[in-house]
């Protein structure tokens, strides 16, 4: 609509004469998007983007729709006719339109009062698995038909469910999807990273736009798969994603950009596709021929006469991912990214093709830095660093956190976005929930008490400003923020987990780590709200179900007390081992108490007063469910139970 309608001179003249036009960036104002999308769904039975709203000067809508062509065609009204008619009605039948706007507002407010609560139960977890299994594509992986979205949180749920219920078929569904996505064209085999979604059922032809949040959640899914199976390919894919993010989407100060557009020179996918002749010209006859055979580059092409590199017909895809390309040592990584990897080892063919396509065409970069999306990448980097044993990824997470702390906090509150030296927008639920989770993830892999303290502080603001203490659930915008016609709550885990699902995970982790009854009470109310919201369609709330499983299945808590006399290298290795366990072992919470952090730990986590620091060595205290073991001096004595 931007090109064909809003840049149309006739339509622009009508808009400028009759309307006050407001264009909303839904990444910066998710509250506005949510409220008026609910209007569209209520009035039309469905929503979508682009979203078109016509409303009164006091922001009460009386007309809504999605896409409109410039002029009427194929039975669809045109924007020119629509705008002319609405402006005419406003002049002669204003009272009728105002009454219609009032009815819509009244309906939206009544919907909030119909929210139901329910007790969390395993039945919803099992039902979600069955719903995902019923729409699983056993041939190509993924769920449903084209277009196919990665939905990494669904895959993480399946892996967690399979482990807890000992259902290998759940893990198999997730693995099939992860493998096929990597083999397909949705993954950039030259430069790393995933596109948003596949337009076909076999993951070959993507919508070429790359987004930070997709790649963050996909790192988490592949790391989860690597931790669950030990299959090196999954760690390899995660590294390739992270290398892409480091190279293409990382600000010089450590923040992460939103993503890259699909178009180059106005043509979607032009940057990513090749002809067979181009490959041979860049790589030479023999190397080019081998590359084309390996990556499905053909004379007739698979996308508008050109080819998207892919491994769908190559049965050696796993070896290709894992093979140590180039010369030199990578310092212990399990495998190596597509091009210009962190440790110095690189695929010469990919490097040359990568440089060739940069010289041939450029992608527009969305260089906004969003708190919520950055928080997901912080989680992904921290998890990858702990599981792969690579401190460089944890360092990426630490730098991004420092960026948020320095540039996106004003007067003790979070902002939404940063760009060109300017931070703007009042932080929404997703910002507070995701950032709190990111800090908890950093605590989980570093055991630095400051991260836990800051996470609790942001979660307190989140609860104070966004939580509905009467009915449960978190509103999308703060009680002291700009007030819209209604305050909405979102629970559906779409392309990203909802703020309510993430908030539940934050509350759960704070409850398990600190033992504070205040967090427990809010968590219980939040769970009753989520359980009611997911009734009938729990598979649409897979991230919320991850936390529900944490509560419904037996939890494990491990306290390590560490003497100050322990060898520095021994302490470092032990912390790394515990961080790995904290990320990979289902339902495990780990805290480390030392002589140095004892006072702060006892203030934040009062029960640690009962765990004395030994004079020498370490002691490990493990509780599973409601049963606690005698302390042991070696972690290896507990590995089987963990």
XYZ file of N, CA and C in Angstrom, residues 247-406:
480
model
N 28.409 -10.247 12.574
C 28.969 -9.560 11.411
C 28.017 -8.529 10.824
N 26.726 -8.851 10.775
C 25.773 -8.017 10.028
C 24.873 -7.151 10.910
N 24.585 -7.584 12.133
C 23.536 -6.926 12.908
C 24.021 -6.360 14.236
N 25.326 -6.259 14.436
C 25.831 -5.787 15.722
C 26.396 -4.379 15.604
N 25.890 -3.484 16.442
C 26.374 -2.114 16.507
C 27.772 -2.090 17.118
N 28.533 -1.068 16.796
C 29.902 -0.978 17.299
C 29.955 -0.926 18.825
N 28.839 -0.502 19.460
C 28.798 -0.436 20.921
C 28.192 -1.687 21.550
N 27.783 -2.651 20.715
C 27.329 -3.920 21.257
C 25.855 -4.220 21.131
N 25.021 -3.223 20.809
C 23.603 -3.490 20.607
C 23.365 -4.229 19.299
N 22.175 -4.804 19.160
C 21.839 -5.581 17.963
C 20.751 -4.867 17.154
N 20.965 -4.786 15.831
C 19.986 -4.171 14.935
C 18.806 -5.110 14.694
N 17.716 -4.539 14.179
C 16.468 -5.299 14.003
C 16.547 -6.354 12.897
N 17.199 -6.032 11.780
C 17.218 -7.002 10.693
C 17.600 -6.375 9.375
N 17.369 -7.151 8.311
C 17.688 -6.710 6.954
C 16.504 -6.961 6.042
N 16.293 -6.058 5.088
C 15.170 -6.156 4.160
C 15.348 -7.306 3.183
N 14.240 -7.679 2.559
C 14.255 -8.742 1.553
C 14.733 -8.228 0.195
N 14.520 -6.929 -0.078
C 14.748 -6.381 -1.421
C 16.155 -5.807 -1.581
N 16.664 -5.937 -2.794
C 17.846 -5.207 -3.244
C 17.502 -4.583 -4.586
N 17.728 -3.288 -4.702
C 17.396 -2.570 -5.945
C 15.934 -2.786 -6.328
N 15.076 -2.890 -5.312
C 13.645 -3.057 -5.546
C 13.222 -4.443 -5.954
N 14.118 -5.422 -5.903
C 13.804 -6.795 -6.314
C 14.002 -7.722 -5.122
N 12.943 -8.444 -4.749
C 13.057 -9.347 -3.602
C 13.989 -10.514 -3.920
N 14.915 -10.763 -3.009
C 15.794 -11.919 -3.127
C 16.981 -11.742 -4.051
N 17.092 -10.616 -4.726
C 18.172 -10.425 -5.696
C 19.544 -10.631 -5.056
N 19.681 -10.195 -3.827
C 20.961 -10.294 -3.124
C 21.378 -11.749 -2.916
N 20.425 -12.659 -2.748
C 20.723 -14.009 -2.278
C 20.851 -15.062 -3.378
N 20.343 -14.805 -4.574
C 20.261 -15.853 -5.591
C 21.395 -15.737 -6.605
N 21.693 -16.877 -7.266
C 22.806 -16.951 -8.210
C 22.401 -17.728 -9.453
N 23.084 -17.456 -10.551
C 23.034 -18.350 -11.706
C 24.249 -19.279 -11.639
N 24.160 -20.364 -12.371
C 25.270 -21.309 -12.420
C 26.518 -20.636 -13.003
N 26.303 -19.761 -13.966
C 27.425 -19.081 -14.608
C 28.134 -18.143 -13.622
N 27.360 -17.462 -12.778
C 27.970 -16.585 -11.779
C 28.869 -17.373 -10.833
N 28.376 -18.512 -10.373
C 29.148 -19.328 -9.435
C 30.470 -19.751 -10.073
N 30.408 -20.196 -11.323
C 31.627 -20.649 -11.998
C 32.586 -19.494 -12.266
N 32.028 -18.334 -12.549
C 32.876 -17.174 -12.802
C 33.618 -16.755 -11.533
N 32.942 -16.830 -10.388
C 33.552 -16.416 -9.125
C 34.526 -17.465 -8.607
N 34.149 -18.747 -8.704
C 34.933 -19.805 -8.067
C 35.855 -20.554 -9.021
N 35.673 -20.368 -10.313
C 36.426 -21.172 -11.266
C 35.618 -22.385 -11.697
N 36.014 -23.002 -12.794
C 35.216 -24.062 -13.404
C 35.013 -25.255 -12.467
N 36.094 -25.831 -11.954
C 35.958 -27.048 -11.145
C 35.295 -26.768 -9.795
N 35.816 -25.782 -9.048
C 35.235 -25.457 -7.742
C 33.795 -24.983 -7.900
N 33.518 -24.237 -8.968
C 32.156 -23.772 -9.219
C 31.210 -24.908 -9.509
N 31.680 -25.874 -10.325
C 30.846 -27.034 -10.643
C 30.536 -27.844 -9.372
N 31.549 -28.030 -8.537
C 31.345 -28.778 -7.289
C 30.374 -28.052 -6.362
N 30.516 -26.747 -6.284
C 29.638 -25.967 -5.410
C 28.195 -26.037 -5.903
N 28.008 -25.894 -7.191
C 26.660 -25.957 -7.755
C 26.003 -27.305 -7.476
N 26.776 -28.362 -7.630
C 26.231 -29.696 -7.367
C 25.869 -29.856 -5.887
N 26.708 -29.333 -5.025
C 26.504 -29.476 -3.587
C 25.301 -28.661 -3.106
N 25.119 -27.466 -3.654
C 24.102 -26.545 -3.137
C 22.908 -26.341 -4.081
N 22.695 -27.239 -5.010
C 21.487 -27.208 -5.822
C 21.382 -26.032 -6.765
N 22.507 -25.535 -7.282
C 22.497 -24.431 -8.251
C 22.400 -25.047 -9.646
N 21.310 -24.786 -10.365
C 21.067 -25.434 -11.656
C 20.909 -24.404 -12.770
N 20.897 -24.904 -13.989
C 20.734 -24.032 -15.146
C 19.368 -23.381 -15.194
N 18.333 -24.126 -14.849
C 16.968 -23.568 -14.914
C 16.584 -22.835 -13.639
N 17.324 -23.081 -12.541
C 17.087 -22.355 -11.296
C 15.893 -22.875 -10.515
N 15.744 -22.357 -9.302
C 14.587 -22.711 -8.469
C 13.822 -21.483 -7.995
N 14.230 -20.283 -8.491
C 13.551 -19.049 -8.108
C 13.696 -18.041 -9.235
N 12.674 -17.939 -10.071
C 12.626 -16.955 -11.150
C 13.867 -17.015 -12.036
N 14.282 -18.239 -12.400
C 15.400 -18.435 -13.310
C 16.763 -18.436 -12.645
N 16.816 -18.120 -11.372
C 18.058 -18.176 -10.610
C 17.915 -19.205 -9.500
N 18.994 -19.433 -8.753
C 18.967 -20.490 -7.750
C 19.246 -19.960 -6.347
N 18.459 -20.475 -5.402
C 18.695 -20.245 -3.979
C 19.558 -21.398 -3.482
N 20.759 -21.149 -2.985
C 21.582 -22.253 -2.466
C 20.848 -23.019 -1.369
N 20.883 -24.351 -1.471
C 20.206 -25.186 -0.484
C 20.827 -26.573 -0.484
N 20.506 -27.364 0.528
C 21.032 -28.720 0.666
C 19.911 -29.761 0.687
N 18.749 -29.415 0.138
C 17.601 -30.310 0.221
C 17.807 -31.615 -0.535
N 18.619 -31.597 -1.583
C 18.888 -32.819 -2.349
C 20.257 -33.405 -2.022
N 20.901 -32.855 -1.021
C 22.256 -33.302 -0.666
C 22.200 -34.081 0.647
N 22.466 -35.378 0.578
C 22.399 -36.216 1.773
C 23.610 -36.061 2.677
N 24.611 -35.316 2.230
C 25.807 -35.104 3.048
C 25.739 -33.786 3.816
N 24.529 -33.286 4.038
C 24.358 -31.982 4.666
C 25.009 -31.910 6.049
N 24.974 -32.993 6.787
C 25.528 -32.950 8.138
C 27.042 -32.812 8.099
N 27.676 -33.557 7.194
C 29.130 -33.465 7.070
C 29.547 -32.092 6.550
N 28.744 -31.514 5.673
C 29.060 -30.187 5.132
C 29.067 -29.160 6.252
N 28.099 -29.267 7.138
C 28.035 -28.317 8.245
C 29.226 -28.480 9.178
N 29.608 -29.714 9.442
C 30.598 -29.982 10.477
C 32.038 -29.975 9.985
N 32.249 -30.090 8.662
C 33.629 -30.255 8.222
C 34.458 -29.005 8.507
N 35.719 -29.183 8.935
C 36.578 -28.044 9.278
C 37.153 -27.389 8.035
N 36.428 -26.398 7.492
C 36.863 -25.739 6.269
C 38.070 -24.854 6.530
N 38.961 -24.738 5.546
C 40.069 -23.792 5.620
C 41.202 -24.288 6.491
N 42.094 -23.380 6.846
C 43.273 -23.712 7.632
C 43.216 -23.008 8.980
N 43.909 -23.585 9.928
C 44.014 -22.944 11.233
C 43.145 -23.604 12.259
N 43.362 -23.231 13.496
C 42.649 -23.814 14.622
C 41.592 -22.839 15.092
N 40.428 -23.347 15.390
C 39.302 -22.506 15.796
C 39.166 -22.443 17.312
N 40.134 -22.892 18.026
C 40.087 -22.718 19.475
C 39.036 -23.555 20.157
N 38.625 -24.678 19.560
C 37.763 -25.594 20.279
C 36.306 -25.581 19.875
N 35.884 -24.702 18.964
C 34.486 -24.725 18.540
C 34.142 -26.068 17.908
N 32.895 -26.482 18.084
C 32.510 -27.783 17.542
C 32.410 -27.746 16.029
N 32.218 -26.571 15.444
C 32.199 -26.435 13.991
C 32.334 -24.961 13.685
N 32.179 -24.599 12.425
C 32.609 -23.267 12.043
C 31.588 -22.601 11.126
N 31.405 -21.293 11.330
C 30.398 -20.557 10.599
C 30.668 -20.474 9.113
N 29.697 -19.958 8.384
C 29.764 -19.985 6.935
C 30.963 -19.224 6.393
N 31.166 -18.004 6.850
C 32.234 -17.175 6.314
C 32.796 -16.308 7.426
N 34.100 -16.054 7.384
C 34.712 -15.096 8.304
C 34.357 -15.379 9.751
N 34.515 -16.608 10.185
C 34.081 -16.960 11.525
C 34.951 -16.329 12.585
N 34.411 -16.283 13.814
C 35.063 -15.591 14.921
C 36.471 -16.114 15.142
N 36.650 -17.426 15.083
C 37.935 -18.015 15.399
C 38.925 -18.004 14.259
N 38.533 -17.572 13.047
C 39.486 -17.419 11.965
C 39.399 -18.466 10.880
N 38.688 -19.559 11.102
C 38.597 -20.589 10.080
C 37.419 -20.260 9.168
N 37.578 -20.378 7.867
C 36.520 -19.960 6.967
C 36.491 -20.820 5.710
N 35.344 -20.887 5.110
C 35.171 -21.582 3.847
C 35.526 -20.600 2.737
N 36.578 -20.870 1.999
C 37.060 -19.944 0.984
C 36.005 -19.688 -0.083
N 35.288 -20.757 -0.488
C 34.258 -20.573 -1.518
C 33.149 -19.646 -1.022
N 32.679 -19.884 0.207
C 31.634 -19.024 0.759
C 32.122 -17.586 0.911
N 33.361 -17.439 1.360
C 33.906 -16.092 1.544
C 33.899 -15.323 0.236
N 34.301 -15.973 -0.842
C 34.352 -15.294 -2.139
C 32.953 -14.977 -2.657
N 32.023 -15.911 -2.489
C 30.648 -15.654 -2.927
C 29.988 -14.580 -2.073
N 30.301 -14.593 -0.788
C 29.768 -13.577 0.118
C 30.233 -12.185 -0.320
N 31.509 -12.047 -0.636
C 32.039 -10.760 -1.078
C 31.456 -10.379 -2.436
N 31.272 -11.368 -3.297
C 30.719 -11.106 -4.622
C 29.307 -10.538 -4.517
N 28.488 -11.133 -3.656
C 27.109 -10.643 -3.602
C 27.013 -9.287 -2.907
N 27.939 -8.969 -1.997
C 27.974 -7.634 -1.409
C 28.331 -6.600 -2.474
N 29.275 -6.937 -3.330
C 29.674 -6.022 -4.403
C 28.576 -5.884 -5.453
N 27.785 -6.950 -5.618
C 26.745 -6.966 -6.645
C 25.510 -6.174 -6.225
N 25.119 -6.274 -4.954
C 23.915 -5.590 -4.465
C 24.007 -5.449 -2.948
N 23.340 -4.448 -2.420
C 23.353 -4.215 -0.978
C 21.945 -4.365 -0.403
N 21.890 -4.784 0.855
C 20.620 -4.881 1.560
C 20.438 -3.667 2.464
N 19.204 -3.194 2.550
C 18.908 -2.151 3.529
C 18.835 -2.782 4.913
N 19.437 -2.118 5.873
C 19.481 -2.624 7.242
C 18.566 -1.779 8.120
N 17.697 -2.428 8.880
C 16.891 -1.723 9.868
C 17.746 -1.602 11.123
N 18.322 -0.428 11.335
C 19.308 -0.272 12.395
C 18.719 0.254 13.707
N 17.406 0.100 13.895
C 16.839 0.342 15.221
C 17.368 -0.720 16.186
N 17.532 -0.346 17.424
C 17.928 -1.285 18.475
C 16.791 -1.332 19.487
N 16.064 -2.446 19.521
C 14.898 -2.603 20.379
C 15.268 -3.384 21.636
N 14.766 -2.949 22.772
C 15.074 -3.625 24.035
C 14.607 -5.072 24.010
N 13.357 -5.303 23.604
C 12.809 -6.663 23.669
C 13.556 -7.613 22.742
N 13.828 -7.194 21.514
C 14.518 -8.072 20.567
C 15.966 -8.289 20.987
N 16.612 -7.237 21.485
C 17.978 -7.398 21.982
C 18.012 -8.373 23.151
N 16.987 -8.339 23.965
C 16.938 -9.238 25.115
C 16.882 -10.693 24.679
N 16.156 -10.990 23.616
C 16.128 -12.373 23.104
C 17.511 -12.784 22.612
N 18.221 -11.870 21.947
C 19.554 -12.238 21.477
C 20.537 -12.381 22.638
N 20.351 -11.602 23.691
C 21.169 -11.790 24.890
C 20.952 -13.191 25.445
N 19.694 -13.620 25.532
C 19.392 -14.980 25.998
C 20.067 -16.015 25.111
N 19.965 -15.821 23.794
C 20.533 -16.786 22.846
C 22.050 -16.866 22.981
N 22.714 -15.718 23.060
C 24.179 -15.705 23.179
C 24.624 -16.344 24.487
N 23.920 -16.038 25.561
C 24.291 -16.596 26.860
C 24.149 -18.113 26.857
N 23.036 -18.605 26.323
C 22.822 -20.052 26.259
C 23.879 -20.724 25.397
N 24.158 -20.137 24.236
C 25.154 -20.721 23.327
C 26.524 -20.755 23.981
N 26.888 -19.679 24.661
C 28.177 -19.645 25.324
C 28.311 -20.724 26.373
N 27.241 -20.951 27.147
C 27.283 -21.955 28.214
C 27.348 -23.368 27.655
N 26.549 -23.647 26.627
C 26.447 -25.023 26.126
C 27.613 -25.371 25.209
N 28.057 -24.432 24.391
C 29.161 -24.696 23.474
C 30.526 -24.449 24.112
N 30.525 -23.869 25.308
C 31.788 -23.604 25.969
C 32.580 -22.485 25.332
N 31.871 -21.504 24.765
C 32.528 -20.398 24.061
C 32.223 -19.079 24.758
N 33.199 -18.532 25.460
C 32.998 -17.298 26.212
C 32.705 -16.107 25.312
N 33.124 -16.165 24.048
C 32.902 -15.043 23.138
C 31.412 -14.754 22.955
N 30.580 -15.775 23.029
C 29.144 -15.553 22.896
C 28.570 -14.912 24.155
N 29.041 -15.338 25.309
C 28.627 -14.684 26.546
C 29.073 -13.221 26.530
N 30.260 -12.972 25.994
C 30.747 -11.590 25.881
C 29.816 -10.753 25.006
N 29.296 -11.336 23.926
C 28.334 -10.613 23.088
C 27.098 -10.236 23.899
N 26.635 -11.161 24.731
C 25.462 -10.900 25.571
C 25.757 -9.806 26.587
N 26.915 -9.858 27.193
C 27.303 -8.871 28.204
C 27.386 -7.476 27.591
N 27.948 -7.379 26.384
C 28.068 -6.076 25.712
C 26.687 -5.518 25.361
N 25.792 -6.371 24.913
C 24.445 -5.902 24.568
C 23.704 -5.425 25.812
N 23.876 -6.134 26.907
C 23.264 -5.679 28.165
C 23.816 -4.321 28.567
N 25.118 -4.147 28.434
C 25.727 -2.859 28.771
C 25.169 -1.746 27.891
N 24.891 -2.062 26.617
C 24.310 -1.070 25.709
C 22.926 -0.645 26.208
N 22.086 -1.622 26.544
C 20.746 -1.297 27.042
C 20.845 -0.461 28.306
N 21.704 -0.877 29.205
C 21.866 -0.174 30.490
C 22.305 1.269 30.281
N 23.155 1.498 29.284
C 23.696 2.838 29.048
C 22.781 3.722 28.216
